[in-house]
Each structure stands twice: as structure tokens, then as C-alpha cells.
Coordinates of C-alpha atoms in Angstrom, one line a residue:
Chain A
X14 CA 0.0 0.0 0.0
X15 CA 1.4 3.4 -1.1
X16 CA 0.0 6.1 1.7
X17 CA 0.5 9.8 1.6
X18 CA 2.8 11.6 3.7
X19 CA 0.0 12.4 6.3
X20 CA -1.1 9.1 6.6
X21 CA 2.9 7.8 7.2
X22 CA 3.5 10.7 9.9
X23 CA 0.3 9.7 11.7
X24 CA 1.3 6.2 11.5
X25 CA 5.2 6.8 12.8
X26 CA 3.9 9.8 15.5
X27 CA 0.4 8.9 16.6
X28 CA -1.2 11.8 18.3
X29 CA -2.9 10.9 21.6
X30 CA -2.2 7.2 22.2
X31 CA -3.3 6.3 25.4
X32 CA -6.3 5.5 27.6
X33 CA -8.6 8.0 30.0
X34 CA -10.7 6.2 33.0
X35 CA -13.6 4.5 31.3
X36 CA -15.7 4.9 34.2
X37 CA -15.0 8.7 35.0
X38 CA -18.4 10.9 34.4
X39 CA -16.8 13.0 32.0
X40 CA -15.7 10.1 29.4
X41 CA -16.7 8.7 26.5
X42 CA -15.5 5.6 25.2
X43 CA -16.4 4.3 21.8
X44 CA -14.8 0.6 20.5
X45 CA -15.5 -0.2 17.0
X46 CA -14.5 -2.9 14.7
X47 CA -13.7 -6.7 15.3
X48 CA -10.5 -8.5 15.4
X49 CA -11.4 -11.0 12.8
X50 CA -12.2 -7.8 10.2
X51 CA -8.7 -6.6 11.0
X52 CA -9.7 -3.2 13.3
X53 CA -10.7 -2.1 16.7
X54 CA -10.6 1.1 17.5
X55 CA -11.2 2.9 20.5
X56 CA -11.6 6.2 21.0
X57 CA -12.4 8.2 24.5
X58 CA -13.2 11.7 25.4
X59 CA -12.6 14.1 28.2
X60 CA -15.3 16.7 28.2
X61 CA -15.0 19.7 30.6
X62 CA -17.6 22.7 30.5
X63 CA -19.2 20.8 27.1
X64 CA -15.7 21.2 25.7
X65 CA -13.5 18.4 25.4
X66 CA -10.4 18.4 26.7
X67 CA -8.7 15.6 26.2
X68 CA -8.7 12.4 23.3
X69 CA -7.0 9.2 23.4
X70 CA -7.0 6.7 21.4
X71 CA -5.9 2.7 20.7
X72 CA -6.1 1.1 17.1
X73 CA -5.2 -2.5 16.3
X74 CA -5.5 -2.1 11.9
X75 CA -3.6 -0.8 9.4
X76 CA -1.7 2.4 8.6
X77 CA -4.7 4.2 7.9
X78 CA -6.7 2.9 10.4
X79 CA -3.7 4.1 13.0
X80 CA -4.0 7.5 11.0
X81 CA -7.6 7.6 10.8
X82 CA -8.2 7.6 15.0
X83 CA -4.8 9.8 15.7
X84 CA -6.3 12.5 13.2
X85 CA -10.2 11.9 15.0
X86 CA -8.3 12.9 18.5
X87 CA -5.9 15.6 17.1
X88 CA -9.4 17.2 16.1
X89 CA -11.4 16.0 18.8
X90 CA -9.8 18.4 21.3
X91 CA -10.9 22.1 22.0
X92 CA -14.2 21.3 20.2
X93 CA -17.2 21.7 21.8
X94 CA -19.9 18.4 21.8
X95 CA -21.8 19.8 19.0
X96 CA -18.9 20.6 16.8
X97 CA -17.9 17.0 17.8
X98 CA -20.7 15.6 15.6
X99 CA -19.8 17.6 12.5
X100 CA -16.8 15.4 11.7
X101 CA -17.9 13.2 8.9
X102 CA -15.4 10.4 7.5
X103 CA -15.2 12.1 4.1
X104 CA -13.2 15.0 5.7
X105 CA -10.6 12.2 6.9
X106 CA -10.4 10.6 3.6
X107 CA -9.2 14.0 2.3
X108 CA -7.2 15.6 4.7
X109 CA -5.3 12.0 5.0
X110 CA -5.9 11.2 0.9
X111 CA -6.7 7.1 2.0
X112 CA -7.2 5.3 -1.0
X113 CA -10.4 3.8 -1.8
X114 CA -10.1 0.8 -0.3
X115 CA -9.3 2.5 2.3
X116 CA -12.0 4.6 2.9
X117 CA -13.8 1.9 5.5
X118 CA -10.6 3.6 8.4
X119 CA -12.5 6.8 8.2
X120 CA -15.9 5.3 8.1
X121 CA -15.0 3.5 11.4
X122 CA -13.5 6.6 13.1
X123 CA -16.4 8.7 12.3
X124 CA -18.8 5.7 14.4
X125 CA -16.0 5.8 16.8
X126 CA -16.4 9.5 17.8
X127 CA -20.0 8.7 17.6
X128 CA -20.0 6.4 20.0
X129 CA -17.6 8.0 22.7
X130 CA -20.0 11.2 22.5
X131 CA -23.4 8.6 22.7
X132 CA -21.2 7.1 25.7
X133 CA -20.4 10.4 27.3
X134 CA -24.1 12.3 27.3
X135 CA -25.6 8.8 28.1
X136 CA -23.4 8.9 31.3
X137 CA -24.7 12.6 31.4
X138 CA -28.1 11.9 31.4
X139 CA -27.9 8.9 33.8
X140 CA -26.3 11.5 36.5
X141 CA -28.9 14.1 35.7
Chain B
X25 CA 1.7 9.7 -2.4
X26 CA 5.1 8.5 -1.8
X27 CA 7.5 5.7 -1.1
X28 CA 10.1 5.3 2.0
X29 CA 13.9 4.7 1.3
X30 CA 15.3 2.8 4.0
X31 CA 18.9 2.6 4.2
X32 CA 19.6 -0.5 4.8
X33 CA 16.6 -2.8 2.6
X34 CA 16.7 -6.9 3.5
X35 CA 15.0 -9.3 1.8
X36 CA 13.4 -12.0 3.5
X37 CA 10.8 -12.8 0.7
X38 CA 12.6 -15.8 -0.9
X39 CA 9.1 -17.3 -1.7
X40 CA 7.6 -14.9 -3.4
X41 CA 10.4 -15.1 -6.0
X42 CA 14.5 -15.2 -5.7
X43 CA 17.3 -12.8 -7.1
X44 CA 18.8 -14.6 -10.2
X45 CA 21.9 -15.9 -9.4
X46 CA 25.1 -14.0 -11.2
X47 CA 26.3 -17.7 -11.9
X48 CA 22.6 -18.8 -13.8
X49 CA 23.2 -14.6 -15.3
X50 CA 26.2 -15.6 -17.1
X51 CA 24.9 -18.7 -18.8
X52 CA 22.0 -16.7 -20.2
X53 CA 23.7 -14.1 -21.5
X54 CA 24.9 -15.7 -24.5
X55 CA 22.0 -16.7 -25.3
X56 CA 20.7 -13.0 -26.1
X57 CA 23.5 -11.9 -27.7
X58 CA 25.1 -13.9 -30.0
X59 CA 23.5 -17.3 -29.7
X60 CA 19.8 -15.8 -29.7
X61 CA 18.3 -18.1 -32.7
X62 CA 15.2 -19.6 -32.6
X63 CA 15.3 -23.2 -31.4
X64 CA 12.7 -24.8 -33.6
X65 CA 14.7 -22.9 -36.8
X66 CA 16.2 -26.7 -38.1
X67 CA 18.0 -25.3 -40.8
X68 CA 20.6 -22.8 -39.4
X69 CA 23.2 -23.0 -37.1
X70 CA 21.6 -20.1 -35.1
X71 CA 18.6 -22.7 -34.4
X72 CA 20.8 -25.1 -33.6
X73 CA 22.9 -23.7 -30.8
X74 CA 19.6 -22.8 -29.5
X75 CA 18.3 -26.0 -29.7
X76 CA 21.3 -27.8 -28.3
X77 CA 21.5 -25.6 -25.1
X78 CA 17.7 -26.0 -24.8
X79 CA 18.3 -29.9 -24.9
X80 CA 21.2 -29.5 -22.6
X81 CA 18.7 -27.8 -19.5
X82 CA 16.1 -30.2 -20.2
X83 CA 18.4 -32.9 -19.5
X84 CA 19.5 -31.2 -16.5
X85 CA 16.2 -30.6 -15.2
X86 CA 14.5 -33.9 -15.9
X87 CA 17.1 -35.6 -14.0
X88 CA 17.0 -33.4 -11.2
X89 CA 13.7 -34.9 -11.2
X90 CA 14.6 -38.4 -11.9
X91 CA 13.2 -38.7 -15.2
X92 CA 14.4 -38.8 -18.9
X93 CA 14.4 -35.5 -20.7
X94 CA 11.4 -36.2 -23.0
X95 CA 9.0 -36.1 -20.3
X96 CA 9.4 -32.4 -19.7
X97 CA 7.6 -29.3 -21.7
X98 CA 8.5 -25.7 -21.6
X99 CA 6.5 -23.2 -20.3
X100 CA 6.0 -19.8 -19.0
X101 CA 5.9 -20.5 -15.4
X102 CA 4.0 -22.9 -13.0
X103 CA 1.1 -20.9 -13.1
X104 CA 0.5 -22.2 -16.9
X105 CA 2.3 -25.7 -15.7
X106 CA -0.4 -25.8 -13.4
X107 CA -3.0 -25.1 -15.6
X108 CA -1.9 -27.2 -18.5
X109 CA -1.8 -30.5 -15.8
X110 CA -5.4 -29.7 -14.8
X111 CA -7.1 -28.4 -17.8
X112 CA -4.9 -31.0 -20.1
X113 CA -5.6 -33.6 -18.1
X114 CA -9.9 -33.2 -17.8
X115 CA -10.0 -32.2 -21.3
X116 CA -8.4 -35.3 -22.3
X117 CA -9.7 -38.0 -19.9
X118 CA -13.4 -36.6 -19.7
X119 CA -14.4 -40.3 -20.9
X120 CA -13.1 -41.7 -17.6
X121 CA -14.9 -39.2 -15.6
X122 CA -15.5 -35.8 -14.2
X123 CA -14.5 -35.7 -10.5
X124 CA -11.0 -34.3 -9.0
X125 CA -9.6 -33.8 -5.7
X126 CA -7.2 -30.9 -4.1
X127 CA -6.8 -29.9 -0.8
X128 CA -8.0 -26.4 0.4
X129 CA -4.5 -24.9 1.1
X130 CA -3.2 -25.6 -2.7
X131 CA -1.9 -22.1 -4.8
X132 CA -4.5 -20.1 -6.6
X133 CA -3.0 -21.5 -9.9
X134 CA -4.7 -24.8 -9.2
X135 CA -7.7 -23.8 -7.3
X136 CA -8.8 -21.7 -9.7
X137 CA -8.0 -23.8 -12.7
X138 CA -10.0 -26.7 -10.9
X139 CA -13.1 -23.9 -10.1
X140 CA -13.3 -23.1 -13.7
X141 CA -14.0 -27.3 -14.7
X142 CA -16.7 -27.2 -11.7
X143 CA -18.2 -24.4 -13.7
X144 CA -18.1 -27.1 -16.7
X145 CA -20.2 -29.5 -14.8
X146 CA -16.9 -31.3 -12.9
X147 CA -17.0 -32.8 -9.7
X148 CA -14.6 -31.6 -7.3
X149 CA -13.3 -32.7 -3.7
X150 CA -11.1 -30.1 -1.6
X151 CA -9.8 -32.1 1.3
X152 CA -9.0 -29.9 4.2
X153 CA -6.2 -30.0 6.3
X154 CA -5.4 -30.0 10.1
X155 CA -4.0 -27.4 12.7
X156 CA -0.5 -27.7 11.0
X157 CA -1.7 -28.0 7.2
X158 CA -1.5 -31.8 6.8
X159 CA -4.6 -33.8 5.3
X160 CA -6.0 -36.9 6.3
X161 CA -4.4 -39.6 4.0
X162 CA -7.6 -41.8 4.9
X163 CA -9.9 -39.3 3.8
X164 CA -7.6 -39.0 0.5
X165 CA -8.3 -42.9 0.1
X166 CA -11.7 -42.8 0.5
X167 CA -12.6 -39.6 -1.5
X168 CA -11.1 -41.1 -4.9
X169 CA -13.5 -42.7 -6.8
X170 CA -14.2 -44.5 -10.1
X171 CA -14.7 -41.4 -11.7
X172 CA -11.8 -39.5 -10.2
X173 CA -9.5 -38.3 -13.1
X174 CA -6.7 -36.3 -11.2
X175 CA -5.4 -35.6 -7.6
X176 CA -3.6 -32.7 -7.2
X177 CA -1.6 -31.6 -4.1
X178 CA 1.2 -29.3 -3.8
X179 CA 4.7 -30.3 -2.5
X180 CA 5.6 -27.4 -0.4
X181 CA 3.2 -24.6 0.9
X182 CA 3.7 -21.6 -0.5
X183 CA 3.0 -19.9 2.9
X184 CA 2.9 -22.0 6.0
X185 CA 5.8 -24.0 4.4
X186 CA 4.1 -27.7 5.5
X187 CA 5.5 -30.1 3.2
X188 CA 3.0 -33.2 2.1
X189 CA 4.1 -36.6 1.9
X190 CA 3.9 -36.7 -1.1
X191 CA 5.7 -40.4 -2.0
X192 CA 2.9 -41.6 0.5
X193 CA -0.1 -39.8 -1.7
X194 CA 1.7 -41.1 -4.8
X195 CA 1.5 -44.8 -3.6
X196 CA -2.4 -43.9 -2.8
X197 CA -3.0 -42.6 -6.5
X198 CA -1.2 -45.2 -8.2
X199 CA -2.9 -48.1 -6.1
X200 CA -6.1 -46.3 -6.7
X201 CA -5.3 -46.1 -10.4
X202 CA -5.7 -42.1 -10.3
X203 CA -3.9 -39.8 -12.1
X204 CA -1.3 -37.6 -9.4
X205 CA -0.2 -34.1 -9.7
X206 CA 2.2 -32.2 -7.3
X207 CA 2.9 -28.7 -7.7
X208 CA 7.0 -28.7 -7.1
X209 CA 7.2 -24.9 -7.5
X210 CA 8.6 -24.5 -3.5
X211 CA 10.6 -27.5 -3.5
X212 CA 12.3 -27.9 -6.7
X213 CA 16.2 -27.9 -5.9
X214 CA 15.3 -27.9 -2.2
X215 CA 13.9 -31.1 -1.5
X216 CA 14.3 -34.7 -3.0
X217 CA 12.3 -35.2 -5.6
X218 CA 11.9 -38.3 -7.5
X219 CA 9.0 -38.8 -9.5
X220 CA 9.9 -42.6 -10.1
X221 CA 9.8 -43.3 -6.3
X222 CA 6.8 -40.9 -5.5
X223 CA 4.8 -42.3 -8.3
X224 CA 4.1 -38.3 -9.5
X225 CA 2.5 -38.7 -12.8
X226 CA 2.4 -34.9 -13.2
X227 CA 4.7 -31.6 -11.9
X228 CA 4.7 -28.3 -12.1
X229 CA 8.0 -26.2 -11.5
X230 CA 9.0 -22.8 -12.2
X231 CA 12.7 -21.3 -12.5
X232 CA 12.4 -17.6 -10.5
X233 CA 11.8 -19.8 -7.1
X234 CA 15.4 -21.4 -7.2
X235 CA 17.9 -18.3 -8.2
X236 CA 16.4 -18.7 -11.9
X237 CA 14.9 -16.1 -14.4
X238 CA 11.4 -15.1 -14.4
X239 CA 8.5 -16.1 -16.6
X240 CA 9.8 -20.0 -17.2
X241 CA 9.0 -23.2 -16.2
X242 CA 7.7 -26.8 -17.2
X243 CA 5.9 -29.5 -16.8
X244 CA 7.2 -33.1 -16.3
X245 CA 4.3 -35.7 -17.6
X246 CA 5.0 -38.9 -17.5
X247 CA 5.9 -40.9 -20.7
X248 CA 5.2 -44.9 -19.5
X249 CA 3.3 -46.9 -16.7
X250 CA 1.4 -44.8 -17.6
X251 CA 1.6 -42.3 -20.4
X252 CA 0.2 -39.6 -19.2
X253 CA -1.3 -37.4 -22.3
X254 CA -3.0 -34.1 -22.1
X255 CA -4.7 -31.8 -24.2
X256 CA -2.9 -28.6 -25.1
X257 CA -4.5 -25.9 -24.0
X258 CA -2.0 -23.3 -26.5
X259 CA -2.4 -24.2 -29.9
X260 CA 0.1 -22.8 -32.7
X261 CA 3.8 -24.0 -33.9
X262 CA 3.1 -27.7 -32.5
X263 CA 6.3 -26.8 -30.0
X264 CA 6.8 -29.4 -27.4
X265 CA 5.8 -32.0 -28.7
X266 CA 2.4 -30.6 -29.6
X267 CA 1.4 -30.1 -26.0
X268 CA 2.9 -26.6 -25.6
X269 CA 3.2 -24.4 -28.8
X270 CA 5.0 -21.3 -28.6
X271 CA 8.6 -20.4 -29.0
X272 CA 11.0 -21.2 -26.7
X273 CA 12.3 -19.3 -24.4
X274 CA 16.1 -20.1 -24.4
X275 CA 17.7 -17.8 -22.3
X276 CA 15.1 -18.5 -19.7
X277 CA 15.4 -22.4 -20.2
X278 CA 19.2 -22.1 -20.2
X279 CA 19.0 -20.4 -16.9
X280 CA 16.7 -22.9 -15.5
X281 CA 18.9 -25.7 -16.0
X282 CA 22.0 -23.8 -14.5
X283 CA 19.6 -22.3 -11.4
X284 CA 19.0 -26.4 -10.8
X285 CA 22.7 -27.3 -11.6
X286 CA 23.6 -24.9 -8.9
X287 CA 20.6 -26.0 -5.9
X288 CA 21.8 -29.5 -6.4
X289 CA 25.4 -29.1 -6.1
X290 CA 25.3 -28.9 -2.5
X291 CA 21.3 -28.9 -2.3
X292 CA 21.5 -30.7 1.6
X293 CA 24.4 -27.9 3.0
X294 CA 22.4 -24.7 1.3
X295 CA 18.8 -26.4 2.7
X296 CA 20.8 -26.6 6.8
X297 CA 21.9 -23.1 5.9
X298 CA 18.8 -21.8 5.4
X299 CA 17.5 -24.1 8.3
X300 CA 19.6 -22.5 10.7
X301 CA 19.2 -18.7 9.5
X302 CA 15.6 -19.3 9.9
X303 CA 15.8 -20.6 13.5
X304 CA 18.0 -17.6 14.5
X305 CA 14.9 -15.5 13.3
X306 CA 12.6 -17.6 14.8
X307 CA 14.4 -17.9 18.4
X308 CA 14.9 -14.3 18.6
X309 CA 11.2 -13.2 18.0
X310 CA 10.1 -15.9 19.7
X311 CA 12.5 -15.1 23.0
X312 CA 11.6 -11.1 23.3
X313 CA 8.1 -11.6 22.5
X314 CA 4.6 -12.8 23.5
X315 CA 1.8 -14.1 22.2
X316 CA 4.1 -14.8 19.2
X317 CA 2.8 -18.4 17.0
X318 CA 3.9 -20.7 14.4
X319 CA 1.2 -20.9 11.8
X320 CA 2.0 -24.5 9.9
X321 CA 4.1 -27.4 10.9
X322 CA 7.2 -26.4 12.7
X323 CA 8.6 -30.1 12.0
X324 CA 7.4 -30.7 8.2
X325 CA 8.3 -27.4 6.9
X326 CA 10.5 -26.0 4.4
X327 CA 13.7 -25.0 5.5
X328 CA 13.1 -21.6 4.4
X329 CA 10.0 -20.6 5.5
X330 CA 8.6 -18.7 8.6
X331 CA 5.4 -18.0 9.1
X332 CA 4.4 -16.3 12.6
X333 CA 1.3 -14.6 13.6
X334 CA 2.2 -11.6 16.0
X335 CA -1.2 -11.7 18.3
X336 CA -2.9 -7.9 18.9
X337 CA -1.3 -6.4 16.2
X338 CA -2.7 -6.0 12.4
X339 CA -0.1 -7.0 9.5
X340 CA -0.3 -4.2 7.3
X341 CA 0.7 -2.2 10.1
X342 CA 3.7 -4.4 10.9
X343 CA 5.0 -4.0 7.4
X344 CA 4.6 -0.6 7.0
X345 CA 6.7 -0.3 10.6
X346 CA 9.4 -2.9 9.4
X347 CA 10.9 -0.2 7.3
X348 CA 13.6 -1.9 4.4
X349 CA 12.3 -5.5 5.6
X350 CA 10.6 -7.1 2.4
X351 CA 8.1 -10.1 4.1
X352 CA 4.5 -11.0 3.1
X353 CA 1.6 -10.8 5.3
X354 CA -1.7 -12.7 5.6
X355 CA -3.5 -9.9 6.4
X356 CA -6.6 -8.8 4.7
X357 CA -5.1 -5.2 4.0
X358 CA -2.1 -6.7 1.7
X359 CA -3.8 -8.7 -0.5
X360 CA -6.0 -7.6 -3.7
X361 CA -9.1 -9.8 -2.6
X362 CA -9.0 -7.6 0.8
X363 CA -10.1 -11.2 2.8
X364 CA -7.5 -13.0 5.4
X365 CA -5.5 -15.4 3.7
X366 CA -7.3 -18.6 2.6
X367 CA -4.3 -21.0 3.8
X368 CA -4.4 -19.9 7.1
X369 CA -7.8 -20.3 7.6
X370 CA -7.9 -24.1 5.9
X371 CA -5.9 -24.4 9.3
X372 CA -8.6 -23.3 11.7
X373 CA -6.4 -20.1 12.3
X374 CA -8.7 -17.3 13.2
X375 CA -9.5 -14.2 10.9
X376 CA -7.8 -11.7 14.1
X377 CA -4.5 -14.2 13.6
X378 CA -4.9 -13.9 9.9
X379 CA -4.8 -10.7 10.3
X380 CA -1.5 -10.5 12.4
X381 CA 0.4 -12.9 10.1
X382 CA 3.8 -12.4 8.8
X383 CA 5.7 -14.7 6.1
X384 CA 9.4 -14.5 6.6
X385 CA 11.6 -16.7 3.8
X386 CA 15.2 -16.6 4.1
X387 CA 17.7 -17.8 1.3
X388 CA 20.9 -18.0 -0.5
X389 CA 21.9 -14.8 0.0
X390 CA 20.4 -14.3 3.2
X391 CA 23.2 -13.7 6.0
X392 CA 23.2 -13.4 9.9
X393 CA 23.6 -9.9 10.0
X394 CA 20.6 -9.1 8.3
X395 CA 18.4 -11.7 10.4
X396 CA 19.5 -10.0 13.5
X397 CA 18.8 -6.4 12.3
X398 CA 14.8 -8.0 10.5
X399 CA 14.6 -9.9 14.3
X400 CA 15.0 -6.3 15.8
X401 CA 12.8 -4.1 13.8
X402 CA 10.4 -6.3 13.8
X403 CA 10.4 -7.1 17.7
X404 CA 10.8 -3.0 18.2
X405 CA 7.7 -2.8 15.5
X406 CA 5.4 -5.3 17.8
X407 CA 6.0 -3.2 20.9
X408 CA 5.5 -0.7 19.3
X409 CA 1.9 -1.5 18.0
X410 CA 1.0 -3.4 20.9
X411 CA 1.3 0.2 23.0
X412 CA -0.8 1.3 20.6
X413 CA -3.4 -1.8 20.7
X414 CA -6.7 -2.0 22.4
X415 CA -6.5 -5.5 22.0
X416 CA -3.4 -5.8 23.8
X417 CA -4.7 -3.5 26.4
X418 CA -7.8 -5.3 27.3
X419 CA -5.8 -8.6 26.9
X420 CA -3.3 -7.2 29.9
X421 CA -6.4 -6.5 31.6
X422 CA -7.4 -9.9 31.7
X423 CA -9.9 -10.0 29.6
X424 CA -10.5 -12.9 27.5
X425 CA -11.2 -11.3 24.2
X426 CA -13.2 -13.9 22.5
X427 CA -15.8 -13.3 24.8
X428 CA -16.2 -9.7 23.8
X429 CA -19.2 -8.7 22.0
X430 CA -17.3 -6.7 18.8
X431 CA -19.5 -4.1 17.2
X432 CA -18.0 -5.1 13.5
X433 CA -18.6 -3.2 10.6

């Protein structure tokens, strides 16, 4: 597989690996994927005022699927919960160029942020 | 879009296909230069240099093989071997019957030849195989039938390296009365091969896999007890004997029979060579990691080949960490067909160890030096990933993954 510079830098300098306290009121924590499809991804968020603060993330996949979740955290962070939801997997495709087949990384990081801000106001509601 | 250019490059893909070797180089040469007739021209001494070089290889191949020269035809590779011993052999003994049998973890060049006859109404039996890739010599016994026309298994695996018993499915096939094919392409100047003793009626071999030029090979059918005869499935020129027509290619041939000239001159010492580099690999990776495993049969396996599935980490990613280190994986993301290798799943691998599958194949010019710096970027490359890996995470955790309900996608 031939990747574009972004994807390679994402892949040899991940942004935000690492893991935040699942069962902290203030995190989200979406998993995606399957080991026998070849990707898991998990992807957390600390939120503070409605803002989040913090994203981690841990990928077992490919290059882009390493690329895909370390971009999703880089711009997780400083946005509020409802700028959260505008990230749509066609913005990763371009600002990382994947190649088609590739395009299933991006898809899976989009339902991964999904899923840690589902997780996080769930927790919200469930305190409220 | 670019490509990495790492400094020091080592390959460890001797399976895939092998450097020629400057020796077999040498021989060929003349044969593009000033020798570079055709070899079916009769009437010129350009076509007969040609022709008497060509005779010369074939010699030297068919008794690498145990057999006289006239039992071998020329052709582009074992791909086309492969298909000319399948399809050659149905078209031509379709009166006997239309059943076959193969074994699931056989090369794509005689799967899919045997696929396309099922598509013509054939019959056909895919044996599997157990944990370590070896079938059931019963169930070969018992699935050949009246009507079974060919059995076809592979000496070597291409990549879990198992090696069949193949003298033992040979005595079957001849006691049965069956016709036997054994694609030789990973064993030829590796291995023994003798298709007198191992009753092979049929063999496919190809040059690039044993320090040899690309884009030639041959068949071997056999000539008596029985005579084996096949339908061409290239028509033209009436080359080989009528079941191959094409020109030859010389330089290629001539190269072939020097590439097994040079494997057999010290075929056993080259084959504990390899052995040994390949244990050095294998002990290291096996010694600073975890959760490391063999896929194939560590015991029957060819010398050269290492096949290891790195548990919690995906292939594709391996590779693209291993900078300079040319291996294969069986991951989904490095093939075209985007689906885990078939092979390993024949063996009740799962699709996550699929997934984390590298090949490693060492050869000639494989040294110790560049095992030790492949063993190091490759164990730096698991930790690496692993770090990085929920798997891995939840796995320290204690969790027993296979119990997880995955979301999939």
C-alpha cells in the first residue's frame, strides 16, 4: 500500500495514544470494529464545561486505520460536543488522501467519535 | 503519495520469487546476444545452438527430477504448468470421468483452474487440512472414486511452508489407479524429488523460485506406466511435442537448467543453511516476545520458510513499521481480494490471527547480520503496535477477548 505523507507521519507519530478512566463521568469511550475484520478502534473523550479536553485513542489495523483515530483525536480536542458531531469520514479521507479501499478507516473513526459522545451524554443523562 | 527509502533494505521474501543468481546470469547471456536463434529454426546453425543448449537444460532438469528429458515441456511458469496439468488432463480424460480432488491450502493457480472445470459441470473434492496444514491420508483414500480423473496436491506450501508426503499420496493414487499431480514450485532444488519413487504422474516447477529467471517453467508428464497425455490448451507452432506451442524461451530455459545445476550441487548444506538462519529469526522473535505463533508445521516445513502470527497487532501495520524489511503478510489489507489469507484459515487459524500474520523466507543470500537487524525491527515494531493496541490493552487486563461482543462493521 502506497499512503500519503499524512497518513505515514500519523502512522510513525500517533497523536494521543493512550487511555482515559472509562468509568469517569466525563468520558466517552467508543470501540469499533472486530479483530477478525482486521480493526478495533477505541476512541475516549474528556469533556470539561461541554468542551473536550482531552482524546486518546488505541487502534489495532492498518496504517490508515492508525492514521484515521490519531487525526479523529488531534481534532477532537478544543471542540465543543456539538462541533464533535460535525466530523464526517469524508473529511478524513481528504485531509489523509486514504485510497479507496481504504476509505472503511475513516468510516470506522467517524462511528468511533459517535460512540464515545453517545457514551459520554448517556453517562450525562444517567447522572442528571 | 510517496515511497520510504530505507537505508539499509533486506529481503526476507525468498518465496515470493528469488534474485537470479550471477552464476545462472552468465549462462544466459549468450543466449541473447550472439546465440539468440530460434530453437525450432532446423535449418541454421543459429537454431541449432539454440536447440542444443535447450536440450542440454532439459536434461538437467529432468534428472533433477529423476526422469528422462522427454517427459518435460517448456512453459511460462507454473502458473501455466499448473493449468496445463489440470485443464490438459480433464479435457483429455473426460471419458473416464469428471470428478478431481485438491486440498484447500493448494496455490490459486490450481484452485482456480479446478473452479473453472466445476463451472463445466466437474466434480470436485477439496480435502482440508489440520491445525499444522496436513490432510488426512484416509480421507484422501476414501474420497477417490471411479470417476476421479486427477489428484492434485502441492509439495511445499507456498505460505505456512508444511510439506505433504507426497511419496505416501503417490503410492495412494497409483494403487487407486488415479492420475497424481504435485505442484513442485517450493521445493524444486530444495527437496528430493523423485517422481519414479513418489509415483508423480504430473509436476509443475517454475525457475524464478530457485535463483532462476522469471516467466519459465515446465511441466514433467510422464511418458510410461502410464503415459500420461494431455490436451494442449495453447495451440500454434506444434512446439513441445504438440502439448505446448510457442517459442522457446532459451535464455530462460538455459538459466533454468543452471539455477537447478547450482541447488543441487550442495542442495542438503544450502537447505541446513537456510535451516539454521531461519531458526535464528525464529528464536529471537520468539525469545523477546509474547503471544508470538507458528502458523504451519514447525517439524514438516521448508527450511526456508517462517510463518508467525504476532497476536494484537494487524499485518499491514507491521509491514509498514518494518521499514527496508521485504516479508509477506496474511492480512486482509495486503492482499488484492482484501479477505485474510485462505491458507491460514484451511488451518482453523482465526480471521484476528490472519490478520497479524507475517511470512518470513530466508535464502541463499540471506546472511546473519541481516536476520538480526529484520529480528530487531520487527520485535521494536510489535512493541511498538501493541502500545498502541486495544487488543493488547484489554488482553493485559485480563480479559478474554473472544468473549467480547465486537461491534463489527
Amino acid at each position: 500500500m502506497v499512503y500519503s505523507e499524512k497518513v505515514i507521519d500519523h502512522y510513525e507519530n500517533p497523536r494521543n495514544v493512550g487511555s482515559l478512566d472509562k468509568d469517569a463521568d466525563n468520558v466517552g469511550t467508543g470501540i469499533v470494529g472486530a479483530p477478525e475484520c482486521g480493526d478495533v478502534m477505541k476512541l475516549q473523550i474528556q469533556v470539561e464545561d461541554g468542551v473536550i479536553k482531552d482524546a486518546k485513542f488505541k487502534t489495532f489495523g492498518c496504517g490508515s486505520a492508525i492514521a484515521s483515530s490519531s487525526l479523529a483525536t488531534e481534532w477532537l480536542k478544543g471542540r465543543t460536543i456539538e462541533e464533535a458531531t460535525e466530523i464526517r469520514n469524508v473529511d478524513i479521507v481528504e485531509e489523509l488522501a486514504l485510497p479507496p479501499v481504504k476509505i472503511h478507516c475513516s468510516v470506522l473513526a467517524e462511528d468511533a467519535i459517535k460512540q464515545a459522545l453517545a457514551d459520554y451524554q448517556k453517562k450525562q443523562e444517567e447522572k442528571s | 503519495m510517496t515511497h520510504n527509502h530505507p537505508e539499509t533494505l533486506v529481503y526476507l521474501d525468498y518465496q515470493a520469487t528469488t534474485p537470479v543468481d550471477p552464476q545462472v546470469l552468465d549462462a544466459m547471456l549468450p543466449y541473447y546476444r550472439k546465440h539468440f536463434g530460434n530453437a525450432a529454426s532446423r535449418n541454421h546453425a543459429f537454431g541449432w545452438d539454440a536447440e542444443k543448449a535447450v536440450e542440454h537444460a532439459r536434461e538437467v532438469l529432468a534428472q533433477g527430477i529423476g526422469t528422462t528429458s522427454r517427459s518435460l515441456v517448456f512453459t511460462s511458469g507454473s502458473t501455466e504448468s499448473n493449468n496445463l496439468a489440470i485443464l490438459g488432463v480433464a479435457r483429455m480424460y473426460q471419458p473416464k470421468g469428471r470428478h478431481l480432488i485438491t486440498c484447500a491450502t493448494e496455490h490459486k493457480a490450481v484452485l482456480d483452474p479446478m473452479q473453472y472445470l466445476v463451472k463445466e459441470g466437474w466434480e470436485l473434492t477439496t480435502l482440508g487440512v489440520n491445525s499444522k496444514g496436513h490432510l488426512d491420508l484416509e480421507e484422501l483414500r476414501a474420497a477417490i472414486r471411479d470417476d476421479t480423473v486427477l489428484v492434485s496436491i502441492m509439495h511445499g506450501n507456498n505460505e505456512i511452508g508444511t510439506l505433504h508426503p507426497i511419496a505416501e499420496i503417490g503410492a495412494i493414487c497409483r494403487e487407486k489407479n488415479v492420475l497424481f499431480h504435485t505442484d513442485a514450485t517450493q521445493t524444486l532444488g530444495k527437496e528430493a524429488i523423485d517422481v519414479e519413487a513418489m509415483h508423480i504422474d504430473l509436476l509443475s516447477a517454475s525457475a524464478h523460485k530457485l535463483y532462476g529467471p522469471k516467466g519459465c517453467g515446465f511441466l514433467y508428464v510422464r511418458r510410461r506406466n502410464p503415459r500420461v497425455r494431455i490436451e494442449p490448451i495453447l495451440h500454434g507452432g506444434g512446439h513441445e511435442r504438440g502439448m505446448r506451442s510457442g517459442t522457446l524461451n532459451v535464455p530462460g530455459i538455459v538459466g533454468f537448467g543452471k539455477a537447478l545445476e547450482l541447488c543441487l550441487q550442495n542442495r542438503e548444506e544450502e537447505q541446513r543453511k537456510v535451516a539454521a538462519l531461519r531458526d535464528r529469526l525464529q528464536q529471537q522473535l520468539m525469545d523477546k516476545l509474547s503471544h508470538v505463533h507458528i502458523n504451519g508445521d514447525p517439524e514438516h516445513r521448508l527450511a526456508c520458510n517462517l510463518n508467525l502470527s504476532f497476536e494484537f497487532v494487524e499485518g499491514e501495520s507491521m509491514l509498514m513499521g518494518m521499514h527496508g524489511i521485504a516479508v509477506s503478510s496474511g492480512s486482509a489489507c495486503t492482499s488484492a481480494s482484501l479477505e485474510p489469507s485462505y491458507v491460514l484459515r484451511a488451518l482453523g487459524v482465526g480471521d484476528e490471527l490472519a490478520h497479524s500474520s507475517i511470512r518470513f523466507s530466508v535464502g541463499r543470500f540471506t546472511t546473519a547480520d541481516e536476520i538480526d537487524h529484520a529480528a530487531a525491527l520487527t520485535i521494536s515494531t510489535v512493541k511498538k503496535l501493541r502500545e498502541m493496541s486495544p487488543l493488547y490493552e484489554m488482553a493485559m487486563e485480563g480479559i478474554d477477548l473472544s468473549n467480547v461482543q465486537w461491534s463489527g462493521h
